[in-house]
GROMACS .gro file of C-alpha atoms in nm:
model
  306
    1UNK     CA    1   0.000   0.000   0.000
    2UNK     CA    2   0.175   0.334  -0.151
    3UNK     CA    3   0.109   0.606   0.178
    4UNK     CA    4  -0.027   0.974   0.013
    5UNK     CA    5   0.088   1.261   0.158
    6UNK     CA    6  -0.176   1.427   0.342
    7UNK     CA    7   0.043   1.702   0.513
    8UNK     CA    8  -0.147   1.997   0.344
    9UNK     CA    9  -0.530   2.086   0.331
   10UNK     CA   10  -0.797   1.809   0.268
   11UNK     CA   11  -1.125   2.045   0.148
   12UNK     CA   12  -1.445   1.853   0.226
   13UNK     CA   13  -1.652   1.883  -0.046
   14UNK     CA   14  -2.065   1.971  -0.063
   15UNK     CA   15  -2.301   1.827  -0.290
   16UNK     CA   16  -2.467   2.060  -0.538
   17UNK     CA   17  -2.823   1.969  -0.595
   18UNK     CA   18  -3.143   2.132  -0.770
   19UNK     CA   19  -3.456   2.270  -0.613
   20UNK     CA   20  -3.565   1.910  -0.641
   21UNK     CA   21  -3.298   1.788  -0.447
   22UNK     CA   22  -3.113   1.554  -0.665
   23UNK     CA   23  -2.730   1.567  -0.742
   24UNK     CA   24  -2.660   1.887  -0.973
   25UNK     CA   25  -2.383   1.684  -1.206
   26UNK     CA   26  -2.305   2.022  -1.404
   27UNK     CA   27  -2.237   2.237  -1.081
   28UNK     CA   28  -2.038   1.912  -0.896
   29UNK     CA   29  -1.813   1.865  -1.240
   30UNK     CA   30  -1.721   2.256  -1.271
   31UNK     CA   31  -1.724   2.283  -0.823
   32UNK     CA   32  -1.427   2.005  -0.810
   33UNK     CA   33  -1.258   2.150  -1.087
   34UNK     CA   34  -1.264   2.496  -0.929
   35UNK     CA   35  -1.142   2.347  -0.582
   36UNK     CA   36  -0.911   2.182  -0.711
   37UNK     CA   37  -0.716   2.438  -0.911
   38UNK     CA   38  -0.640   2.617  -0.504
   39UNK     CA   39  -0.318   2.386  -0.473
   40UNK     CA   40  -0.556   2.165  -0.230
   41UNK     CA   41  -0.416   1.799  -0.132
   42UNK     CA   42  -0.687   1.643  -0.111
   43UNK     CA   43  -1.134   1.631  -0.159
   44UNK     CA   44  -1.301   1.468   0.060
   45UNK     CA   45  -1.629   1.313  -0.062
   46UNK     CA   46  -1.935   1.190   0.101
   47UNK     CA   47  -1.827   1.328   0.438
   48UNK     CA   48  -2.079   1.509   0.635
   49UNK     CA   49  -2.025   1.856   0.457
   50UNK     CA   50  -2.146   1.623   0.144
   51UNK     CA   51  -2.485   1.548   0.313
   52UNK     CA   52  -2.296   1.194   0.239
   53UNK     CA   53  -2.574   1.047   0.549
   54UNK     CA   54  -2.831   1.160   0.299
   55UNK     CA   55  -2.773   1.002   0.025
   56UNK     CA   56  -2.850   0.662  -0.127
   57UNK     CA   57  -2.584   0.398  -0.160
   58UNK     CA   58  -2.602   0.466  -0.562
   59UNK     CA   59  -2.584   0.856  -0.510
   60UNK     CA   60  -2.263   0.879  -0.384
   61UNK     CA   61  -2.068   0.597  -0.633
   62UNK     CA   62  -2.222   0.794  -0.883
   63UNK     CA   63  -2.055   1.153  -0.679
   64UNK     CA   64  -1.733   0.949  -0.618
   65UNK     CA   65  -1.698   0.865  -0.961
   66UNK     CA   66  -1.821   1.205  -1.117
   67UNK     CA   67  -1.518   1.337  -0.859
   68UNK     CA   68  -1.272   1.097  -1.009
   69UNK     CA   69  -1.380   1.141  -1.359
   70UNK     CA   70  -1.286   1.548  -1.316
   71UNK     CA   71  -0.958   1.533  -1.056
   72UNK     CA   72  -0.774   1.232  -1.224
   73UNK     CA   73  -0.487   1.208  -1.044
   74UNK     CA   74  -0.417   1.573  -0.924
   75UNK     CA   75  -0.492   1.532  -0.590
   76UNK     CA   76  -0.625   1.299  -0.362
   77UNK     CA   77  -1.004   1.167  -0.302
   78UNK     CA   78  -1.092   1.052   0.036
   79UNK     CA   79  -1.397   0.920   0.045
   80UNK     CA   80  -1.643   0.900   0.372
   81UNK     CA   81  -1.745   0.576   0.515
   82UNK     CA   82  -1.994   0.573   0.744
   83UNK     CA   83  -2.154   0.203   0.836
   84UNK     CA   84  -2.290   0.054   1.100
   85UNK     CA   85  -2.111  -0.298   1.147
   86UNK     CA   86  -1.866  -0.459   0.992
   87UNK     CA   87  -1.985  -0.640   0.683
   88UNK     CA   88  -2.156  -0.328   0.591
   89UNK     CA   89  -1.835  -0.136   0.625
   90UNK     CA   90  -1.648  -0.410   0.379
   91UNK     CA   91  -1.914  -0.372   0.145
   92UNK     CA   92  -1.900   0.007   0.142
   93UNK     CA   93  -1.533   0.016   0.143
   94UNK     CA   94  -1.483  -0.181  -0.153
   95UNK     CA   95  -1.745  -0.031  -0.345
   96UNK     CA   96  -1.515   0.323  -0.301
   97UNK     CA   97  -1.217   0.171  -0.446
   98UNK     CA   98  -1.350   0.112  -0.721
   99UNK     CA   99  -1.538   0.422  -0.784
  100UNK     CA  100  -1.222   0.576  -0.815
  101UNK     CA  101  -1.135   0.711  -0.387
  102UNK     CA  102  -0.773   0.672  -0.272
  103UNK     CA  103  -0.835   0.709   0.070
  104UNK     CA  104  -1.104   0.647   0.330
  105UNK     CA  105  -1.229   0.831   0.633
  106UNK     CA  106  -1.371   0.592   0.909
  107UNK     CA  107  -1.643   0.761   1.057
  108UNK     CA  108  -1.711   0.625   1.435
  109UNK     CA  109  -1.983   0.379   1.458
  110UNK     CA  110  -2.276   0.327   1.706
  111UNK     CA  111  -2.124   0.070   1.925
  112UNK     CA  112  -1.792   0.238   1.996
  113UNK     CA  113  -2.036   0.431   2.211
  114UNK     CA  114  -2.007   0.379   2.634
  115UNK     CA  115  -1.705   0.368   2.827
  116UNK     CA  116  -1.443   0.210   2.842
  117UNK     CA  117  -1.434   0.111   2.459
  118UNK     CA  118  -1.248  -0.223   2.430
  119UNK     CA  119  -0.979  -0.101   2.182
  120UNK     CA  120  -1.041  -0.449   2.007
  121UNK     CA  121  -1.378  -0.324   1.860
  122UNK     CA  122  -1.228   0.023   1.681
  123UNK     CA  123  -0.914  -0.198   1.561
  124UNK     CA  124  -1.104  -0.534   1.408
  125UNK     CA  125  -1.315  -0.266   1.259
  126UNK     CA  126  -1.041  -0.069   1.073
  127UNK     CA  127  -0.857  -0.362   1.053
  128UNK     CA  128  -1.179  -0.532   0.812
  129UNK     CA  129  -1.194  -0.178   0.572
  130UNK     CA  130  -0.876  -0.205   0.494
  131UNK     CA  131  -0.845  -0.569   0.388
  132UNK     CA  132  -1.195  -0.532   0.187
  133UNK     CA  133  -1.045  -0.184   0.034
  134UNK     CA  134  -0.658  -0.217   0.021
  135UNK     CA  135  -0.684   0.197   0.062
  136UNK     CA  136  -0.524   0.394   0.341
  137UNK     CA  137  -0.712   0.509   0.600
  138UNK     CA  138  -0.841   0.803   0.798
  139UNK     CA  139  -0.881   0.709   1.157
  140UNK     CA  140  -1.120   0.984   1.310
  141UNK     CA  141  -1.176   1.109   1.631
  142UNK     CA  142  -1.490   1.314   1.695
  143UNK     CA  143  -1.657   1.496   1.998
  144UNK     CA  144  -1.928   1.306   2.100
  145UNK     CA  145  -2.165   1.585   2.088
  146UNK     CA  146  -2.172   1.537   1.720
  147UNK     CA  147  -2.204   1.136   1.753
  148UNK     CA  148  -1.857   1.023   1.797
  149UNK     CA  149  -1.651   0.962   2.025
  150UNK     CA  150  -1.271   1.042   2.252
  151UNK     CA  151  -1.078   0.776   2.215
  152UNK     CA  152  -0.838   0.648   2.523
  153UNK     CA  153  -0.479   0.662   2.524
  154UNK     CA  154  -0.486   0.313   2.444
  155UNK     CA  155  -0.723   0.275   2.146
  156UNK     CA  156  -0.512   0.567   1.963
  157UNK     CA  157  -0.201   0.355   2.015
  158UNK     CA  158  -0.367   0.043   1.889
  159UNK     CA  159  -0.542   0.204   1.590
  160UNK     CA  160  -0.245   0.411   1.450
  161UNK     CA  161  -0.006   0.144   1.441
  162UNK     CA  162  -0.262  -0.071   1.298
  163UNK     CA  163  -0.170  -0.204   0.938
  164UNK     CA  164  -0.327   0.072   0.666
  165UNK     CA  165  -0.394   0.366   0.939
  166UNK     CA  166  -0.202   0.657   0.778
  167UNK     CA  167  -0.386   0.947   0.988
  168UNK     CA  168  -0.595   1.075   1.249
  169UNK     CA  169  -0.844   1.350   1.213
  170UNK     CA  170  -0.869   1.488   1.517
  171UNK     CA  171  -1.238   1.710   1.556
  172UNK     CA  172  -1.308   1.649   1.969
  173UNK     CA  173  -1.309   2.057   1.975
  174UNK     CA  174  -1.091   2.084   2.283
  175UNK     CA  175  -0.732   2.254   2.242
  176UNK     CA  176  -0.588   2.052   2.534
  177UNK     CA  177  -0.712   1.674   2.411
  178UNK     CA  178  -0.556   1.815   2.078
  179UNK     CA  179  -0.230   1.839   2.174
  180UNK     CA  180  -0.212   1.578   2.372
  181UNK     CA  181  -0.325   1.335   2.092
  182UNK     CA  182  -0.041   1.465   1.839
  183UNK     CA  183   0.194   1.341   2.110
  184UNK     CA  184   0.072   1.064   2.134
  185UNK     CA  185   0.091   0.972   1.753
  186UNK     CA  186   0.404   1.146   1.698
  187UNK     CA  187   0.527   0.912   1.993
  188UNK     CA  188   0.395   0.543   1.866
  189UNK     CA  189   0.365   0.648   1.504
  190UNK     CA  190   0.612   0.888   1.386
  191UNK     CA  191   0.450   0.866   1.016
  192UNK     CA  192   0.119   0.959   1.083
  193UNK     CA  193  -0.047   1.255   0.968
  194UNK     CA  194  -0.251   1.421   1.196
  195UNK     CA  195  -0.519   1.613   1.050
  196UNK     CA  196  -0.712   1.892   1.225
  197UNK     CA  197  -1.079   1.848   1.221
  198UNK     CA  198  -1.161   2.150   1.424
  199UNK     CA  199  -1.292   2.449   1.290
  200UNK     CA  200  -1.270   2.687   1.569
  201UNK     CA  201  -0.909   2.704   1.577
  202UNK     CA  202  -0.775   2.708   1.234
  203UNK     CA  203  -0.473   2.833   1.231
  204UNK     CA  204  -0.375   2.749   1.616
  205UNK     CA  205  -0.424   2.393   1.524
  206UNK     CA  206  -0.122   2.391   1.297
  207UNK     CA  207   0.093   2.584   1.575
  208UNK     CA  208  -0.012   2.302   1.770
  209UNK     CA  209   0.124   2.038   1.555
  210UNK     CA  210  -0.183   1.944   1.239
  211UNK     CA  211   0.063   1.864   0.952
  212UNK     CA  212  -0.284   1.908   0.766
  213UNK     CA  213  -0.648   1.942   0.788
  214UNK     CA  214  -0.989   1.768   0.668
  215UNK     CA  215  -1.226   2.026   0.694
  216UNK     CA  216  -1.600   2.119   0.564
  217UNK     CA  217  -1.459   2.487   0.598
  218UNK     CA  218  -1.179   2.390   0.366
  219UNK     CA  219  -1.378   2.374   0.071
  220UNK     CA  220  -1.443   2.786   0.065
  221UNK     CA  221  -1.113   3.008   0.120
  222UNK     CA  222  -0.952   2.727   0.017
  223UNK     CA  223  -0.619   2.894  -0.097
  224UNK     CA  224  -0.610   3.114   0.160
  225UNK     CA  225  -0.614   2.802   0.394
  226UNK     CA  226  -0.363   2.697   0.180
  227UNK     CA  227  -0.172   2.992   0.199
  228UNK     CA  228  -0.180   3.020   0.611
  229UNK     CA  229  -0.056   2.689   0.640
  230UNK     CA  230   0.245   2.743   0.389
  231UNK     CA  231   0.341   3.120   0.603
  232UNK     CA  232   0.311   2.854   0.935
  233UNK     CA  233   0.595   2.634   0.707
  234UNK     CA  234   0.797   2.971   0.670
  235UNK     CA  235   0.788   3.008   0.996
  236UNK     CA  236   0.633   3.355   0.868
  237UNK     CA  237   0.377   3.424   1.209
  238UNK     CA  238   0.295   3.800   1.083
  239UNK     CA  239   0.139   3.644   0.748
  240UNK     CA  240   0.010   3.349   0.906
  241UNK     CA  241  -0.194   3.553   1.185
  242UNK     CA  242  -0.277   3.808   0.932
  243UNK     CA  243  -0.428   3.514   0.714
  244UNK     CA  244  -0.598   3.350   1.017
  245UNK     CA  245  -0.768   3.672   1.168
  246UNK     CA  246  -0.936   3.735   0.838
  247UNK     CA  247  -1.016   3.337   0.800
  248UNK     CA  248  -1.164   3.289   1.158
  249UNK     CA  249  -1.432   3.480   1.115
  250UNK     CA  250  -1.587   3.352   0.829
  251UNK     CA  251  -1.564   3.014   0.949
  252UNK     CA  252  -1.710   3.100   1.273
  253UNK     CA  253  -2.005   3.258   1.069
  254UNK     CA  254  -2.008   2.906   0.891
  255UNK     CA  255  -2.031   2.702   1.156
  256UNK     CA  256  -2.230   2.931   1.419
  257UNK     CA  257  -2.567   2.765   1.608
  258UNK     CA  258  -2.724   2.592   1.535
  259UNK     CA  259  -2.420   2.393   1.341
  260UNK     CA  260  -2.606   2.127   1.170
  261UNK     CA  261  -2.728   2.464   0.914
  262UNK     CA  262  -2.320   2.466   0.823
  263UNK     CA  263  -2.393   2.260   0.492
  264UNK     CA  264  -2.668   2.544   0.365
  265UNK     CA  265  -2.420   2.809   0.465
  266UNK     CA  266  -2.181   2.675   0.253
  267UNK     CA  267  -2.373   2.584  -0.041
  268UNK     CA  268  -2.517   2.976  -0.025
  269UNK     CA  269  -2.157   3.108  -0.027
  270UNK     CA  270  -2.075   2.891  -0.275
  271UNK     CA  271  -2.355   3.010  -0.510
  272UNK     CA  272  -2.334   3.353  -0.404
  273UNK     CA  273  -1.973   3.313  -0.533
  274UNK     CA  274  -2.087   3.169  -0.852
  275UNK     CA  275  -1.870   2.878  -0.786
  276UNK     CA  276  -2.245   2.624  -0.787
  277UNK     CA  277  -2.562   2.706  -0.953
  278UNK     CA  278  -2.782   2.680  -0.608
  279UNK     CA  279  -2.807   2.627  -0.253
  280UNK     CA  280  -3.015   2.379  -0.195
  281UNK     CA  281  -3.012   2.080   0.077
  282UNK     CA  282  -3.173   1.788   0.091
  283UNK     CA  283  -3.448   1.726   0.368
  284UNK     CA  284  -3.451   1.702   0.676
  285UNK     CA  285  -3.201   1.958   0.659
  286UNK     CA  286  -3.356   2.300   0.613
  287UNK     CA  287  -3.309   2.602   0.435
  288UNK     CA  288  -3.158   2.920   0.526
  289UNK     CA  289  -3.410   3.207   0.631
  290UNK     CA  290  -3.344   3.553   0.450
  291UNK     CA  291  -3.176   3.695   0.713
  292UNK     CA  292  -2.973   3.372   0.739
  293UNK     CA  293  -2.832   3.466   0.414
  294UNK     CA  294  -2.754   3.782   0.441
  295UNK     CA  295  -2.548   3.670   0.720
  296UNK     CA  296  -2.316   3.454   0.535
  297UNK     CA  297  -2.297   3.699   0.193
  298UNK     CA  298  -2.202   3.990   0.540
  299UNK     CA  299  -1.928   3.739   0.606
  300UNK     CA  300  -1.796   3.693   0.280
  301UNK     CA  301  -1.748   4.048   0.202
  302UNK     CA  302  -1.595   4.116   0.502
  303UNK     CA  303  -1.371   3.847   0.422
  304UNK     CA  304  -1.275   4.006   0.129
  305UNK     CA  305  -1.392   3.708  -0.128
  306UNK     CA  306  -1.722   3.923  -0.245
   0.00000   0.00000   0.00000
């Protein structure tokens, strides 16, 4: 198994659809394209920012594939995979290989819920994708306010030096837990990448020790992300901070309460930016009120991308 270099920004991609709520193929093709030409490493498809959850099993091959057809081999596709046991996850897996994805993200899963979790359960389970898939993968860990889960000091040992576990995406929100889990990697598996997963410290998280990130804010600003993270490689704080305090903002306007409404933010400042043809998300997921939008096309400008 060839390891990709992940050490740069991963942007998690939406999924354009029309007012009747199926896949807008036109706005994904000419969405990845435009991504994609911001020096990102990777996409990452089918992830929550995709509304991957809510879509059928034969929507998002046919996204994964559509995202192949356009990025080649330019930069990397990660694609979500979110099960619920184990066969599931096989089948899933090796469906995303061949659609064309060249990495996965492993989403938690119901049962790694309760404490303590036997560290047997999380490694079996990674340890099954990647013999079904033969792809590198994406360990995640996730606060559990958004349905996953801290992991113990001895399930992150187990996992990344677990056969085909290239990287961690850390997302449990907490600055403290951060750091101490890049120690922890960097101590039992000095080839990981760990990617940052939170979105309320951007740029900190790289001062911190993220070689990279995976993030639903990644796919707007993306070369500015890009950017920041190359002034943090400089050693260049002035331009990094600079970059950051203009960066922060938007993404806080992104991802403000209630957070589940992140997905229609981004799909209306994706629009409003020309970038996809409409906003729309797909039920239960709701629309953004008037004022909603003016919000987000406030934070843009100020921003400086409108």
């Amino acid at each position: 198994m060839d390891r990709p270099d992940m050490k740069g920004l991963i942007a998690a991609i939406v999924t354009p659809m029309r007012e009747d709520f199926s896949v807008d193929e036109t706005s994904l093709r000419r969405y990845v394209r435009w991504l994609t030409d911001q020096a990102v490493t990777g996409l990452a498809v089918n992830v929550d920012t995709g509304e991957g959850p809510h879509l059928s099993a034969e929507e998002r091959i046919g996204v994964l594939e559509i995202v192949a057809e356009e990025v080649g081999d330019r930069t990397l596709i990660v694609a979500g995979l979110a099960a619920s046991f184990t066969e599931q996850a096989r089948s899933l897996a090796a469906d995303a290989a061949r659609a064309g994805a060249g990495a996965l993200l492993v989403f938690p899963i119901p049962v790694y819920q309760g404490e303590p979790l036997d560290p047997e359960i999380p490694v079996r389970y990674h340890r099954a994708v990647h013999d079904a898939s033969g792809l590198p993968l994406i360990a995640f860990q996730l606060q559990p306010a958004l349905g996953g889960v801290n992991f113990s000091v001895e399930v992150i040992e187990r996992l990344m030096t677990e056969d085909g576990v290239v990287a961690l995406k850390e997302a449990s929100f907490d600055a403290k837990r951060f750091v101490e889990t890049v120690r922890l990697v960097r101590s039992v598996a000095p080839d990981a990448t760990v990617l940052n997963g939170n979105d309320n410290f951007l740029l900190e998280a790289y001062l911190l020790g993220a070689e990279g990130a995976l993030l639903g804010f990644g796919t707007l600003a993306a070369r500015e992300q890009v950017e920041m993270l190359d002034h943090v490689r400089a050693r260049d704080l002035e331009r990094a901070t600079a970059r950051g305090d203009v960066l922060q903002p938007l993404c806080d306007a992104i991802f403000a309460p209630p957070v589940r409404d992140y997905r229609a933010r981004l799909k209306h400042a994706l629009a409003t930016l020309g970038v996809i043809d409409e906003g729309h998300v797909r039920p239960p997921l709701l629309p953004l009120s008037p004022d909603e939008r003016a919000g987000v096309e406030r934070a843009l400008r100020e921003a400086a991308l409108l």
